[in-house]
Coordinates of N, CA and C in Angstrom, one line a residue:
M1 N -82.2 31.1 35.1 CA -81.7 30.5 36.4 C -82.9 29.9 38.1
P2 N -83.9 29.8 38.7 CA -84.9 29.3 39.5 C -84.1 29.9 40.2
R3 N -85.1 30.9 40.7 CA -85.4 32.2 42.3 C -85.3 31.6 43.3
F4 N -85.6 31.3 44.0 CA -85.2 31.7 45.4 C -85.0 32.6 46.7
L5 N -86.5 32.0 47.6 CA -86.1 33.2 49.0 C -85.4 31.8 50.5
I6 N -84.7 32.4 50.5 CA -84.2 32.8 51.9 C -84.5 32.8 53.5
L7 N -85.3 31.9 53.7 CA -85.3 32.0 55.3 C -84.5 32.3 56.7
R8 N -84.8 32.6 57.3 CA -83.9 31.4 58.6 C -84.9 31.9 59.8
L9 N -84.2 30.5 60.1 CA -86.2 30.7 61.0 C -85.0 30.1 62.5
D10 N -85.1 31.2 63.9 CA -83.7 31.5 64.3 C -85.1 32.0 66.0
G11 N -85.1 31.0 66.6 CA -85.7 31.7 68.5 C -85.0 31.0 69.2
P12 N -85.5 30.8 71.1 CA -85.2 30.9 71.9 C -86.1 29.6 71.6
M13 N -87.2 28.9 71.3 CA -88.2 27.6 71.5 C -88.3 28.3 69.8
Q14 N -89.0 26.9 70.1 CA -89.8 26.5 68.3 C -90.9 24.9 68.6
A15 N -91.4 25.2 68.4 CA -92.2 24.1 68.1 C -93.2 23.6 67.0
W16 N -93.1 22.5 66.5 CA -92.9 22.1 64.0 C -93.9 20.5 65.6
G17 N -95.3 21.1 64.4 CA -96.1 19.9 65.6 C -96.5 19.2 64.4
T18 N -96.6 17.7 65.2 CA -97.4 16.4 64.5 C -98.9 16.5 64.7
H19 N -98.4 15.0 64.2 CA -100.0 14.8 65.0 C -100.6 14.0 65.8
T20 N -101.3 14.5 66.7 CA -101.1 14.5 67.5 C -103.1 14.9 68.6
Y21 N -103.4 14.6 69.9 CA -104.3 14.8 69.8 C -103.8 15.6 71.6
E22 N -105.1 16.1 72.2 CA -104.6 17.0 73.2 C -103.6 16.8 74.3
D23 N -103.8 16.2 75.2 CA -103.2 15.4 76.2 C -101.1 15.3 75.7
F24 N -101.2 14.3 74.2 CA -99.5 15.0 74.3 C -99.8 15.9 72.5
R25 N -99.0 16.7 73.2 CA -98.4 17.9 71.9 C -97.1 17.4 70.7
P26 N -96.4 16.8 70.5 CA -94.9 16.3 69.9 C -94.6 17.5 68.7
S27 N -92.9 17.4 69.1 CA -92.6 18.6 67.6 C -91.7 17.9 67.1
N28 N -92.0 18.4 65.9 CA -91.0 17.4 65.3 C -90.0 17.8 64.9
L29 N -88.1 17.8 64.7 CA -87.7 17.8 64.0 C -87.5 19.3 64.0
Y30 N -87.8 18.9 63.1 CA -87.5 20.1 60.9 C -88.9 20.8 61.3
P31 N -89.5 22.1 60.3 CA -89.9 22.3 60.3 C -91.4 21.7 59.5
T32 N -92.8 21.5 59.7 CA -93.4 21.2 58.7 C -93.6 21.7 57.2
R33 N -94.2 20.4 56.7 CA -95.0 22.2 55.4 C -96.6 22.8 56.2
S34 N -97.2 22.0 57.6 CA -98.6 22.9 57.2 C -98.0 24.3 57.8
G35 N -96.6 24.0 59.1 CA -95.4 25.1 59.6 C -95.6 26.2 58.9
L36 N -94.7 26.2 58.4 CA -94.2 27.1 56.9 C -94.6 27.8 55.8
L37 N -96.3 27.0 55.9 CA -97.0 27.5 55.1 C -98.0 28.2 55.8
G38 N -98.4 28.1 57.2 CA -99.3 29.4 58.0 C -98.4 29.8 59.4
L39 N -96.7 29.7 59.1 CA -96.1 30.8 59.0 C -96.1 31.7 58.2
I40 N -96.3 31.8 56.7 CA -96.6 32.9 55.5 C -97.1 33.1 54.8
A41 N -98.4 32.5 55.4 CA -100.3 33.0 55.3 C -99.9 34.2 56.1
A42 N -99.4 34.4 57.6 CA -99.8 35.2 59.3 C -99.5 36.4 58.0
C43 N -98.1 35.7 57.4 CA -97.3 37.0 57.1 C -98.2 38.0 56.1
L44 N -98.9 37.5 55.3 CA -99.7 38.0 53.7 C -100.8 38.1 54.1
G45 N -101.1 38.2 55.6 CA -102.7 38.2 56.2 C -103.5 36.7 55.9
I46 N -103.6 36.3 55.3 CA -105.0 35.0 54.8 C -105.5 35.0 55.9
E47 N -106.3 35.3 56.3 CA -107.1 34.2 57.2 C -107.1 32.7 57.9
R48 N -107.9 32.2 58.8 CA -107.6 30.3 58.6 C -108.8 29.9 58.1
T49 N -110.2 30.3 58.5 CA -110.8 30.9 57.9 C -111.1 31.5 56.2
D50 N -110.2 31.5 56.1 CA -110.1 31.6 54.1 C -109.5 30.5 53.6
L51 N -110.1 29.3 52.5 CA -109.7 28.0 52.6 C -109.4 28.5 51.4
D52 N -110.0 29.2 50.9 CA -109.9 29.7 48.8 C -107.9 29.9 49.0
G53 N -107.7 30.2 49.7 CA -106.3 31.6 49.9 C -105.2 30.6 50.7
Q54 N -105.7 29.4 51.3 CA -104.8 28.4 52.1 C -104.6 27.4 50.8
S55 N -106.0 27.1 50.4 CA -105.1 26.6 49.5 C -105.0 26.8 47.8
R56 N -104.6 27.7 47.9 CA -103.4 29.4 46.1 C -102.3 28.8 47.5
L57 N -102.3 29.3 48.8 CA -100.8 29.6 49.3 C -99.8 28.2 48.7
A58 N -100.6 27.1 49.1 CA -100.4 26.0 48.7 C -99.3 25.5 47.4
A59 N -100.8 26.1 46.3 CA -100.4 25.7 45.5 C -99.4 26.8 44.6
S60 N -98.9 27.6 45.6 CA -97.8 28.7 44.8 C -96.6 28.0 45.7
I61 N -95.5 27.0 46.5 CA -94.7 26.9 46.7 C -93.7 25.4 47.2
A62 N -92.3 25.6 46.8 CA -91.7 24.1 48.0 C -91.7 24.5 48.5
F63 N -90.6 24.0 49.2 CA -90.1 24.4 50.8 C -88.7 22.5 50.4
T64 N -87.6 23.9 50.5 CA -86.4 22.6 50.7 C -85.9 23.0 52.6
V65 N -85.5 22.4 53.0 CA -85.6 23.2 55.2 C -84.2 22.8 55.7
R66 N -83.4 23.3 55.7 CA -81.1 23.0 56.5 C -81.2 22.9 57.9
I67 N -81.1 21.7 58.0 CA -81.3 21.9 59.5 C -79.9 23.0 59.9
D68 N -79.7 24.0 60.7 CA -78.4 24.3 60.9 C -77.8 23.8 62.1
D69 N -76.5 23.6 61.8 CA -75.5 23.2 63.2 C -74.4 24.8 63.4
R70 N -74.3 25.3 63.3 CA -73.8 26.8 63.4 C -74.6 28.1 62.5
V71 N -74.5 29.1 63.0 CA -75.4 30.2 62.4 C -74.3 31.3 63.4
E72 N -74.6 32.9 62.3 CA -73.7 33.5 61.8 C -74.2 34.7 63.6
R73 N -73.6 34.7 64.0 CA -73.9 36.6 64.6 C -74.1 38.5 64.0
I74 N -74.5 39.4 64.7 CA -73.7 40.7 64.8 C -73.3 41.2 65.0
G75 N -71.7 40.7 64.1 CA -71.0 41.7 65.2 C -70.0 40.2 65.5
R76 N -70.1 39.9 65.5 CA -69.4 38.3 65.5 C -68.5 37.9 64.5
E77 N -67.1 37.7 64.6 CA -66.4 37.5 63.6 C -67.0 35.6 63.3
E78 N -67.5 34.7 64.5 CA -67.3 33.0 64.8 C -68.5 32.6 64.3
T79 N -68.8 31.8 63.4 CA -69.6 30.9 63.7 C -69.4 30.8 65.3
I80 N -71.6 30.6 66.3 CA -72.6 29.9 67.7 C -73.0 28.0 67.0
A81 N -72.0 28.0 67.7 CA -73.0 26.3 67.7 C -74.6 26.4 68.2
K82 N -75.6 25.4 67.6 CA -77.0 25.0 67.9 C -77.2 23.7 67.9
S83 N -77.7 23.1 69.2 CA -77.6 21.9 69.8 C -78.9 21.7 69.2
G84 N -80.5 22.8 68.9 CA -81.9 21.6 68.5 C -82.3 20.9 70.1
V85 N -82.3 21.0 70.6 CA -82.5 19.9 72.1 C -83.2 20.0 72.3
K86 N -84.6 18.4 72.0 CA -85.8 18.4 72.4 C -86.8 18.6 74.1
L87 N -87.6 19.6 75.0 CA -88.1 19.6 76.3 C -89.1 19.8 76.5
P88 N -90.0 18.7 77.1 CA -90.9 19.0 76.6 C -91.9 20.0 78.2
D89 N -92.8 20.2 78.1 CA -93.4 21.6 78.7 C -94.2 21.1 80.1
F90 N -95.6 21.3 80.8 CA -96.7 20.6 81.3 C -97.7 21.7 81.1
H91 N -98.6 21.1 81.3 CA -100.1 22.4 81.2 C -101.4 21.8 81.7
T92 N -101.9 22.3 82.3 CA -103.3 21.2 82.0 C -104.6 22.3 82.0
V93 N -105.3 21.6 80.8 CA -105.7 22.2 80.2 C -107.4 21.3 80.4
L94 N -108.2 22.6 80.4 CA -109.7 22.3 80.9 C -111.1 22.6 79.3
D95 N -111.7 21.5 79.4 CA -112.5 21.2 79.0 C -111.7 20.0 77.0
A96 N -110.9 19.8 77.7 CA -109.7 19.4 76.3 C -110.6 19.0 75.7
R97 N -110.7 18.5 73.9 CA -111.1 17.3 73.2 C -111.4 15.8 74.0
K98 N -112.3 15.2 73.5 CA -112.3 13.9 74.0 C -111.4 13.3 72.2
V99 N -111.3 12.0 71.6 CA -111.3 11.0 70.7 C -112.0 11.3 69.2
D100 N -113.9 11.5 70.9 CA -114.8 11.9 69.4 C -114.9 13.3 69.8
G101 N -114.6 13.7 69.7 CA -115.0 15.4 69.6 C -115.9 15.8 71.2
K102 N -116.0 14.9 71.7 CA -116.3 16.1 72.9 C -115.4 16.2 74.0
P103 N -116.2 17.8 74.8 CA -114.7 17.2 75.8 C -114.9 16.7 76.9
N104 N -113.5 16.6 77.4 CA -113.7 16.4 78.6 C -114.2 17.0 79.7
K105 N -114.9 15.9 81.0 CA -115.5 17.0 82.1 C -114.4 17.2 83.2
F106 N -113.2 16.7 82.6 CA -111.9 16.6 83.7 C -110.7 17.3 83.3
P107 N -110.3 17.3 84.3 CA -109.1 18.6 83.9 C -108.3 18.1 82.8
V108 N -106.9 17.9 81.1 CA -105.6 16.9 81.8 C -104.9 17.8 81.4
V109 N -103.6 16.2 82.1 CA -102.7 17.2 81.9 C -101.5 17.0 79.8
S110 N -101.2 18.5 79.8 CA -101.3 18.3 77.8 C -100.0 18.8 78.6
R111 N -99.1 17.3 77.7 CA -97.4 17.6 77.2 C -97.6 17.8 76.0
R112 N -95.8 19.1 76.6 CA -96.0 20.0 75.1 C -94.5 19.8 74.6
E113 N -94.6 19.4 72.8 CA -92.0 19.7 73.0 C -91.8 20.5 72.8
Y114 N -91.3 21.1 72.7 CA -90.1 22.3 72.6 C -88.9 22.1 71.8
L115 N -88.1 23.6 70.7 CA -87.9 22.3 70.5 C -86.8 23.9 70.8
F116 N -85.5 23.4 71.5 CA -84.7 25.1 72.4 C -83.4 24.6 71.2
D117 N -82.8 26.5 71.2 CA -81.5 26.5 71.0 C -81.6 26.3 68.7
A118 N -82.0 26.1 68.7 CA -82.3 25.3 66.9 C -83.0 26.2 65.9
A119 N -82.0 26.4 65.0 CA -82.0 27.6 63.8 C -81.8 26.5 62.5
F120 N -82.5 26.5 61.8 CA -83.1 26.3 60.5 C -83.4 27.7 59.4
T121 N -82.3 26.6 58.4 CA -82.3 28.3 57.2 C -83.3 27.1 55.7
V122 N -84.4 28.2 55.1 CA -85.5 27.6 54.3 C -84.8 28.7 52.9
A123 N -84.8 26.6 51.7 CA -85.4 28.1 50.3 C -86.3 27.9 49.9
V124 N -86.8 28.6 49.3 CA -89.0 28.4 48.9 C -88.8 28.6 47.9
S125 N -89.5 27.4 46.7 CA -88.8 28.1 45.7 C -91.4 27.6 45.4
E126 N -90.2 28.4 43.6 CA -92.1 29.1 43.1 C -92.4 28.2 42.9
Q127 N -93.8 27.5 42.6 CA -94.4 26.5 41.6 C -94.7 27.0 40.2
P128 N -95.1 26.2 39.6 CA -95.4 26.8 38.4 C -97.0 27.3 38.3
N129 N -97.3 28.2 37.3 CA -99.4 29.0 37.5 C -99.2 29.5 39.4
A130 N -97.9 29.8 39.8 CA -98.4 29.6 41.4 C -99.3 31.4 41.3
P131 N -100.4 30.7 42.4 CA -101.0 32.3 42.8 C -100.5 33.2 42.9
F132 N -99.8 32.9 43.9 CA -98.8 33.9 44.3 C -97.6 33.4 44.8
T133 N -96.6 35.0 44.0 CA -95.4 35.1 43.7 C -94.2 35.4 45.0
L134 N -93.3 35.0 44.2 CA -91.9 34.7 45.4 C -91.9 36.7 45.8
E135 N -92.0 37.4 44.9 CA -92.1 38.6 44.9 C -93.5 39.8 46.2
Q136 N -94.3 38.9 45.3 CA -95.2 39.4 46.9 C -95.2 38.3 48.2
I137 N -94.8 37.4 48.0 CA -94.1 36.6 49.4 C -92.7 37.0 50.1
A138 N -92.4 37.8 49.4 CA -90.7 38.4 50.2 C -91.2 40.0 50.0
E139 N -92.1 40.0 50.0 CA -92.3 41.2 50.4 C -93.6 41.6 52.1
A140 N -94.2 41.0 52.1 CA -95.3 39.9 53.3 C -93.8 40.0 53.5
L141 N -93.3 39.2 54.0 CA -92.3 38.5 54.4 C -91.1 40.1 55.4
R142 N -91.2 40.7 54.4 CA -90.9 42.2 55.7 C -91.5 43.0 55.9
R143 N -93.0 43.2 55.5 CA -93.8 43.5 56.5 C -94.8 43.2 56.7
P144 N -94.7 42.0 57.6 CA -95.4 41.3 58.0 C -97.1 41.6 58.9
C145 N -98.4 41.0 57.6 CA -99.4 41.6 58.1 C -99.6 40.9 60.0
Y146 N -99.3 39.8 59.9 CA -99.8 39.3 61.2 C -98.3 39.1 62.2
T147 N -98.4 38.9 63.3 CA -97.5 38.2 64.3 C -96.5 36.9 63.4
P148 N -95.3 36.8 62.6 CA -95.3 35.0 62.6 C -94.6 34.7 63.9
T149 N -94.4 33.4 64.1 CA -94.0 32.6 65.3 C -93.5 31.4 64.1
L150 N -92.4 31.5 64.6 CA -92.3 29.6 64.6 C -93.2 28.9 65.6
G151 N -94.3 28.0 65.3 CA -95.1 26.9 65.3 C -95.9 27.7 66.1
R152 N -95.6 28.5 67.2 CA -96.6 28.0 68.6 C -96.7 29.8 68.8
R153 N -97.3 30.3 69.5 CA -97.4 32.0 69.4 C -96.7 32.3 70.7
S154 N -96.5 31.1 71.7 CA -95.4 31.3 72.9 C -93.6 31.6 72.0
C155 N -93.4 31.5 70.8 CA -92.5 30.6 69.6 C -91.8 32.3 69.1
P156 N -91.8 33.0 69.5 CA -91.4 34.5 68.5 C -89.6 34.4 68.4
P157 N -89.9 34.5 66.7 CA -88.4 34.4 65.6 C -87.2 35.4 67.0
T158 N -86.1 35.4 66.8 CA -84.6 36.9 67.3 C -84.1 37.7 66.6
R159 N -85.2 37.5 65.1 CA -84.4 38.5 63.4 C -85.4 37.6 62.2
P160 N -84.6 38.9 62.1 CA -86.3 39.1 60.7 C -86.2 37.1 59.6
L161 N -87.4 37.5 59.7 CA -87.4 35.7 58.6 C -86.0 36.0 57.0
L162 N -86.8 37.1 56.7 CA -86.1 37.2 55.5 C -85.2 36.8 55.1
D163 N -83.8 36.2 54.7 CA -82.3 36.6 55.4 C -81.7 37.4 53.7
A164 N -82.6 36.3 52.3 CA -81.4 36.9 51.1 C -83.3 36.5 49.7
E165 N -82.5 36.9 48.8 CA -82.5 36.1 47.3 C -81.7 36.3 46.7
V166 N -82.3 34.4 46.5 CA -80.8 34.1 45.4 C -81.3 33.0 43.9
E167 N -80.8 33.4 43.2 CA -80.6 32.4 41.6 C -79.4 31.5 42.2
A168 N -80.4 29.5 41.6 CA -78.9 29.1 42.0 C -79.8 27.6 41.2
T169 N -79.0 26.7 40.8 CA -79.7 25.5 40.1 C -80.8 24.3 40.4
D170 N -80.4 24.4 41.8 CA -82.2 23.4 42.4 C -81.9 24.7 44.2
A171 N -82.7 23.4 44.5 CA -82.6 24.5 46.6 C -82.0 23.8 46.8
I172 N -81.4 22.8 46.6 CA -79.1 22.2 47.9 C -78.9 23.4 47.4
D173 N -78.0 23.7 46.0 CA -77.2 24.9 45.5 C -78.1 25.9 46.5
A174 N -80.2 26.9 46.0 CA -79.8 27.9 47.2 C -79.1 28.0 48.6
L175 N -79.2 27.0 49.7 CA -79.0 26.6 50.5 C -77.4 26.2 50.9
R176 N -76.2 26.3 50.2 CA -74.8 26.0 50.4 C -74.3 27.3 49.7
H177 N -75.3 28.5 49.0 CA -75.4 30.0 48.9 C -75.7 31.1 50.0
A178 N -76.4 30.0 51.3 CA -76.9 31.2 52.5 C -75.2 30.7 53.8
K179 N -76.3 31.6 54.3 CA -74.9 31.8 55.9 C -75.4 30.5 57.0
G180 N -74.5 30.7 57.1 CA -74.5 29.3 58.6 C -74.3 27.7 57.8
C181 N -74.6 27.1 58.3 CA -74.1 25.7 57.7 C -74.0 25.2 58.6
G182 N -75.1 24.0 58.4 CA -75.5 22.2 58.6 C -75.9 21.1 57.5
N183 N -75.2 19.6 57.7 CA -75.4 18.5 56.4 C -75.8 17.9 56.6
L184 N -77.8 18.0 57.2 CA -78.8 17.5 57.1 C -80.2 18.5 56.1
V185 N -80.5 18.0 54.8 CA -82.0 18.8 54.3 C -82.5 18.2 54.3
Y186 N -83.5 18.7 54.4 CA -85.2 17.6 54.4 C -85.2 18.4 52.6
S187 N -86.2 18.0 51.3 CA -86.3 18.3 51.2 C -88.0 17.6 49.5
E188 N -88.7 19.0 49.5 CA -89.9 18.5 48.7 C -89.7 18.3 47.2
V189 N -88.5 19.0 46.1 CA -87.8 19.2 45.3 C -87.9 18.4 44.5
V190 N -85.7 18.1 45.4 CA -85.0 17.6 44.8 C -85.1 16.5 45.4
V191 N -85.6 15.3 44.1 CA -85.5 14.2 44.9 C -84.0 13.6 45.5
S192 N -83.9 12.3 46.0 CA -82.4 11.5 46.9 C -83.1 10.4 47.0
E193 N -82.5 9.2 47.4 CA -82.6 8.2 47.0 C -82.9 7.8 49.3
Q194 N -83.3 8.4 50.0 CA -82.9 9.1 51.2 C -85.1 9.1 51.1
P195 N -85.6 9.0 51.1 CA -87.7 9.2 50.1 C -87.9 8.6 51.9
L196 N -88.5 10.2 52.6 CA -89.4 9.5 54.3 C -90.3 10.4 53.6
R197 N -91.4 9.2 54.4 CA -93.0 9.9 54.7 C -94.1 10.1 55.1
L198 N -93.8 11.4 55.0 CA -94.9 12.8 56.6 C -95.7 13.3 55.7
R199 N -97.0 13.1 57.5 CA -98.2 13.7 57.0 C -97.7 14.6 58.1
D200 N -97.1 16.0 56.8 CA -98.5 17.4 57.2 C -98.2 18.8 56.5
V201 N -99.4 17.5 55.3 CA -99.4 18.3 54.0 C -101.5 18.5 54.9
P202 N -102.1 20.4 55.2 CA -103.0 20.5 55.3 C -103.9 20.2 54.3
L203 N -104.8 19.8 54.4 CA -106.2 19.9 54.1 C -106.9 20.8 54.3
H204 N -107.2 21.7 53.7 CA -107.7 22.9 53.8 C -110.1 22.4 53.4
G205 N -109.4 22.2 54.8 CA -111.4 21.6 55.0 C -112.0 22.5 56.6
R206 N -113.5 21.9 57.0 CA -113.7 22.9 58.1 C -113.0 21.7 59.2
K207 N -112.3 21.1 59.6 CA -111.7 20.2 59.8 C -110.3 19.7 59.6
R208 N -109.7 19.8 61.3 CA -107.8 19.8 60.8 C -107.5 18.4 60.3
Q209 N -107.1 18.2 59.4 CA -107.1 16.8 58.8 C -105.4 17.0 58.1
F210 N -105.0 15.8 58.4 CA -103.2 16.5 57.6 C -102.8 15.5 56.5
G211 N -103.0 15.9 55.0 CA -102.3 14.6 53.8 C -100.5 14.6 54.4
T212 N -99.7 13.3 53.3 CA -98.8 12.7 53.3 C -98.2 14.0 52.3
R213 N -96.8 13.4 52.6 CA -96.2 13.6 50.5 C -95.1 12.9 51.4
L214 N -93.5 13.6 50.2 CA -92.5 12.4 49.5 C -90.9 13.6 50.4
V215 N -90.6 14.1 51.0 CA -89.3 14.4 51.3 C -88.4 14.0 51.2
Y216 N -87.4 14.6 50.3 CA -86.3 13.6 50.8 C -84.9 14.1 51.0
L217 N -84.2 12.8 51.7 CA -83.2 13.3 52.9 C -81.6 13.9 51.9
H218 N -80.9 14.4 52.1 CA -79.7 14.9 51.4 C -78.6 15.6 52.7
K219 N -77.5 14.9 52.9 CA -76.5 15.3 53.8 C -75.5 15.9 52.5
E220 N -75.7 16.7 53.5 CA -74.1 17.6 53.6 C -72.8 17.3 53.7
P221 N -72.1 17.8 53.7 CA -69.9 17.6 54.3 C -70.1 18.8 55.3
P222 N -70.0 17.9 55.8 CA -69.7 18.9 57.7 C -68.8 20.2 58.1
C223 N -70.3 21.1 58.8 CA -69.1 22.1 59.2 C -68.3 22.0 58.8
S224 N -67.2 23.1 58.4 CA -65.7 22.7 58.3 C -65.2 23.6 60.0

């Protein structure tokens, strides 16, 4: 039976960026593939300049993400509701890049979106002939090389990332055995009749570019 790592992404702020430029940096409503790969790469100590290491990690794992409506807290019997509100923050940026790549000689007001009071549960599955095994990734999550963040440096997690290691028939079943609950699940490995195309696959080169992938929406029963 396949094995999965269960990650819990919980913090006061999260930000999972989509394609953008300097003056507007939106956040996706749930973790992107590029963001999750960057999170695990930081734990493994893979540098941004290590394009081979980044590519090997990307070929090793797949993700299935549940948007949590309720989560558990240590010492409390009842679960806590999570709202996942998206709000903007504003920054003044000097030497911002223009579309042609040249710096802007005028200051730019940058609007950046964050998710407040959001939580996600992620089932990480291993791809065939994976260069990085789930055992290596689990150990790195327990003892990260670099401080992990939930999308941006200003977004630290409030709990350990690795919650459990489970065996299940597939990634959806693995999430059903995880703590917390939510009825929207996005999987890149379990097919459904509701596919979505996202542009969040990092292309490992000198410039930051992204390819597309299909994810499949699954709807679980509402939290009781």
